């Protein structure tokens, strides 16, 4: 519809001018809507052209520029970087045993004893009979037993918490670590944790078979 110029309607009655302006506004709104719809259609057609019109088209997977993790090894604080990834795993995969096995290894290296012990307790909750869980438990308790006597208030508090929680672990009740370890070996027919305690018997442990 042609656009009506102001000069053309200047001499018309007020009612007629009002009707013409309403028609003009409607025509402009219709033209704007049609232009928007056309733009959307063109955008959709462009996407189809890019995708080649193939059904089930998927965006190409991003290329891993560091498949062997060489760049990660070059960071200034490897344990700090590892902690970031661990937190993601703890948030999204807290019910997977490997998350807490990794947490134990990381917190042991950082000497975060309470967090390492927390990882062991979560392992025990998920799979108390898994050989790696038993090994982490034995390693942790052995490490605690080898520590010098606590001196600072913080060290004493950490030690008291660990001692209290350790007393509640069923497989350690009424037994030394060596006895608890031997009991696990008897039940599971030999395991690597035995080697950790008594290295000279490593070959014998291998003969028993590894869990």
Short mmCIF file of C-alpha atoms in Angstrom, two decimals:
data_model
loop_
_atom_site.label_atom_id
_atom_site.label_comp_id
_atom_site.label_asym_id
_atom_site.label_seq_id
_atom_site.Cartn_x
_atom_site.Cartn_y
_atom_site.Cartn_z
CA UNK A 1 0.00 0.00 0.00
CA UNK A 2 1.45 3.40 -1.02
CA UNK A 3 2.50 5.74 1.75
CA UNK A 4 0.13 8.70 2.17
CA UNK A 5 1.93 12.02 2.42
CA UNK A 6 0.85 14.57 5.01
CA UNK A 7 0.07 17.10 2.27
CA UNK A 8 -2.44 14.75 0.69
CA UNK A 9 -4.56 14.47 3.80
CA UNK A 10 -4.21 18.00 5.08
CA UNK A 11 -7.46 19.11 3.50
CA UNK A 12 -9.50 16.08 4.58
CA UNK A 13 -11.93 16.09 7.49
CA UNK A 14 -10.57 15.06 10.89
CA UNK A 15 -12.34 11.68 10.87
CA UNK A 16 -10.97 10.82 7.43
CA UNK A 17 -7.45 11.87 8.38
CA UNK A 18 -7.69 9.66 11.48
CA UNK A 19 -8.80 6.64 9.42
CA UNK A 20 -6.02 7.15 6.89
CA UNK A 21 -3.37 7.42 9.61
CA UNK A 22 -4.65 4.21 11.27
CA UNK A 23 -4.45 2.41 7.90
CA UNK A 24 -0.97 3.75 7.38
CA UNK A 25 0.19 2.55 10.82
CA UNK A 26 -1.31 -0.91 10.20
CA UNK A 27 0.39 -1.08 6.81
CA UNK A 28 3.74 -0.15 8.35
CA UNK A 29 3.32 -2.76 11.14
CA UNK A 30 2.40 -5.43 8.55
CA UNK A 31 5.40 -4.56 6.42
CA UNK A 32 7.70 -4.73 9.47
CA UNK A 33 6.31 -8.14 10.47
CA UNK A 34 6.72 -9.50 6.94
CA UNK A 35 10.32 -8.24 6.86
CA UNK A 36 11.09 -9.94 10.17
CA UNK A 37 9.55 -13.24 9.01
CA UNK A 38 11.50 -13.06 5.78
CA UNK A 39 14.73 -12.45 7.70
CA UNK A 40 14.02 -15.51 9.88
CA UNK A 41 13.35 -17.65 6.82
CA UNK A 42 16.58 -16.49 5.22
CA UNK A 43 18.51 -17.26 8.41
CA UNK A 44 16.99 -20.75 8.58
CA UNK A 45 17.79 -21.36 4.91
CA UNK A 46 21.35 -20.23 5.54
CA UNK A 47 21.75 -22.72 8.40
CA UNK A 48 20.39 -25.53 6.25
CA UNK A 49 22.87 -24.60 3.54
CA UNK A 50 25.74 -24.64 6.03
CA UNK A 51 24.71 -28.02 7.35
CA UNK A 52 24.39 -29.33 3.82
CA UNK A 53 20.78 -30.24 4.41
CA UNK A 54 21.85 -33.48 6.11
CA UNK A 55 19.61 -35.08 8.74
CA UNK A 56 21.14 -35.64 12.13
CA UNK A 57 23.89 -33.14 11.48
CA UNK A 58 26.13 -32.67 14.50
CA UNK A 59 28.68 -30.03 15.23
CA UNK A 60 32.22 -31.41 14.88
CA UNK A 61 33.82 -32.34 18.18
CA UNK A 62 36.45 -29.92 19.43
CA UNK A 63 40.00 -31.10 18.91
CA UNK A 64 42.00 -31.84 22.07
CA UNK A 65 45.16 -29.80 21.61
CA UNK A 66 46.83 -31.46 24.59
CA UNK A 67 45.84 -35.17 24.48
CA UNK A 68 48.81 -36.30 26.60
CA UNK A 69 48.46 -33.58 29.21
CA UNK A 70 51.88 -32.09 28.51
CA UNK A 71 50.62 -28.54 29.09
CA UNK A 72 49.11 -29.53 32.42
CA UNK A 73 52.50 -30.77 33.54
CA UNK A 74 53.98 -27.35 32.92
CA UNK A 75 51.71 -25.44 35.33
CA UNK A 76 53.32 -23.72 38.31
CA UNK A 77 51.07 -25.45 40.87
CA UNK A 78 50.17 -28.98 39.66
CA UNK A 79 48.45 -29.95 42.90
CA UNK A 80 46.41 -26.75 42.83
CA UNK A 81 45.31 -27.46 39.26
CA UNK A 82 44.52 -31.06 40.16
CA UNK A 83 42.37 -29.83 43.06
CA UNK A 84 40.22 -27.82 40.62
CA UNK A 85 39.49 -30.93 38.56
CA UNK A 86 38.93 -33.00 41.69
CA UNK A 87 36.26 -30.59 42.91
CA UNK A 88 34.43 -30.98 39.61
CA UNK A 89 34.52 -34.76 40.04
CA UNK A 90 33.36 -34.53 43.65
CA UNK A 91 30.42 -32.41 42.51
CA UNK A 92 29.38 -34.47 39.49
CA UNK A 93 30.67 -37.99 40.33
CA UNK A 94 30.57 -38.31 44.10
CA UNK A 95 29.07 -41.80 43.84
CA UNK A 96 32.03 -43.15 41.81
CA UNK A 97 34.80 -44.84 43.77
CA UNK A 98 37.61 -43.54 41.57
CA UNK A 99 36.74 -39.96 42.56
CA UNK A 100 37.61 -40.69 46.19
CA UNK A 101 40.65 -42.78 45.32
CA UNK A 102 41.94 -39.75 43.43
CA UNK A 103 41.00 -37.46 46.34
CA UNK A 104 43.02 -39.62 48.72
CA UNK A 105 46.12 -39.50 46.52
CA UNK A 106 45.83 -35.75 46.05
CA UNK A 107 45.20 -34.82 49.68
CA UNK A 108 47.92 -37.18 50.88
CA UNK A 109 50.42 -35.36 48.68
CA UNK A 110 49.17 -32.02 50.00
CA UNK A 111 49.37 -33.38 53.55
CA UNK A 112 45.73 -32.50 54.16
CA UNK A 113 45.17 -35.29 56.63
CA UNK A 114 41.52 -34.72 57.48
CA UNK A 115 40.53 -34.47 53.82
CA UNK A 116 42.55 -37.59 53.01
CA UNK A 117 40.78 -39.44 55.83
CA UNK A 118 37.42 -38.15 54.58
CA UNK A 119 38.24 -39.64 51.17
CA UNK A 120 39.02 -43.01 52.80
CA UNK A 121 35.73 -42.99 54.71
CA UNK A 122 33.80 -42.28 51.52
CA UNK A 123 35.63 -45.13 49.80
CA UNK A 124 34.66 -47.49 52.63
CA UNK A 125 31.05 -46.40 52.30
CA UNK A 126 31.01 -47.15 48.56
CA UNK A 127 32.98 -50.42 48.48
CA UNK A 128 34.65 -51.61 51.71
CA UNK A 129 35.88 -54.85 50.11
CA UNK A 130 37.67 -53.24 47.19
CA UNK A 131 41.44 -53.87 47.44
CA UNK A 132 42.31 -50.26 46.54
CA UNK A 133 40.08 -49.03 49.34
CA UNK A 134 41.75 -51.33 51.83
CA UNK A 135 45.15 -50.21 50.59
CA UNK A 136 44.25 -46.54 51.07
CA UNK A 137 43.01 -47.28 54.58
CA UNK A 138 46.18 -49.16 55.53
CA UNK A 139 48.42 -46.53 53.96
CA UNK A 140 46.64 -43.72 55.75
CA UNK A 141 46.71 -45.37 59.17
CA UNK A 142 50.34 -46.35 58.72
CA UNK A 143 51.19 -42.77 57.74
CA UNK A 144 49.41 -41.42 60.82
CA UNK A 145 51.20 -43.89 63.09
CA UNK A 146 54.56 -42.78 61.67
CA UNK A 147 53.97 -39.08 62.30
CA UNK A 148 55.87 -37.40 65.14
CA UNK A 149 53.92 -36.43 68.24
CA UNK A 150 51.73 -33.38 67.55
CA UNK A 151 53.07 -30.14 69.00
CA UNK A 152 50.79 -27.30 67.95
CA UNK A 153 47.18 -26.94 69.00
CA UNK A 154 46.06 -27.51 65.39
CA UNK A 155 48.11 -30.71 65.07
CA UNK A 156 46.70 -32.01 68.35
CA UNK A 157 43.14 -31.26 67.23
CA UNK A 158 43.66 -33.03 63.89
CA UNK A 159 45.16 -36.04 65.67
CA UNK A 160 42.28 -36.25 68.15
CA UNK A 161 39.67 -36.12 65.36
CA UNK A 162 41.45 -38.84 63.40
CA UNK A 163 41.83 -41.05 66.48
CA UNK A 164 38.14 -40.68 67.30
CA UNK A 165 36.99 -41.45 63.77
CA UNK A 166 39.49 -44.26 63.32
CA UNK A 167 38.08 -46.05 66.35
CA UNK A 168 34.72 -46.26 64.55
CA UNK A 169 36.06 -48.12 61.50
CA UNK A 170 34.71 -51.64 61.78
CA UNK A 171 37.55 -53.49 60.08
CA UNK A 172 40.10 -51.98 62.48
CA UNK A 173 38.28 -52.64 65.74
CA UNK A 174 40.24 -54.73 68.21
CA UNK A 175 43.10 -55.33 65.75
CA UNK A 176 46.45 -53.85 64.88
CA UNK A 177 46.99 -52.69 61.31
CA UNK A 178 49.02 -55.78 60.57
CA UNK A 179 46.27 -58.04 61.90
CA UNK A 180 43.61 -56.16 59.99
CA UNK A 181 45.69 -56.37 56.83
CA UNK A 182 46.29 -60.09 57.27
CA UNK A 183 42.58 -60.67 57.84
CA UNK A 184 41.80 -58.89 54.57
CA UNK A 185 44.41 -61.02 52.78
CA UNK A 186 42.95 -64.21 54.18
CA UNK A 187 39.49 -63.25 53.00
CA UNK A 188 40.55 -61.99 49.57
CA UNK A 189 43.39 -64.41 48.82
CA UNK A 190 46.34 -62.03 48.77
CA UNK A 191 46.58 -58.41 47.79
CA UNK A 192 49.05 -55.59 47.18
CA UNK A 193 48.42 -53.99 50.58
CA UNK A 194 50.43 -56.82 52.12
CA UNK A 195 53.45 -55.62 50.14
CA UNK A 196 53.07 -52.15 51.57
CA UNK A 197 53.46 -53.43 55.10
CA UNK A 198 56.04 -56.14 54.58
CA UNK A 199 58.11 -55.45 51.45
CA UNK A 200 60.33 -58.51 51.90
CA UNK A 201 57.27 -60.71 51.34
CA UNK A 202 56.44 -59.06 48.03
CA UNK A 203 57.15 -62.16 45.95
CA UNK A 204 55.09 -64.32 48.26
CA UNK A 205 52.21 -61.88 47.98
CA UNK A 206 52.40 -62.02 44.20
CA UNK A 207 52.20 -65.78 44.41
CA UNK A 208 48.94 -65.45 46.31
CA UNK A 209 47.51 -63.47 43.40
CA UNK A 210 46.53 -59.83 43.20
CA UNK A 211 42.96 -58.66 43.72
#
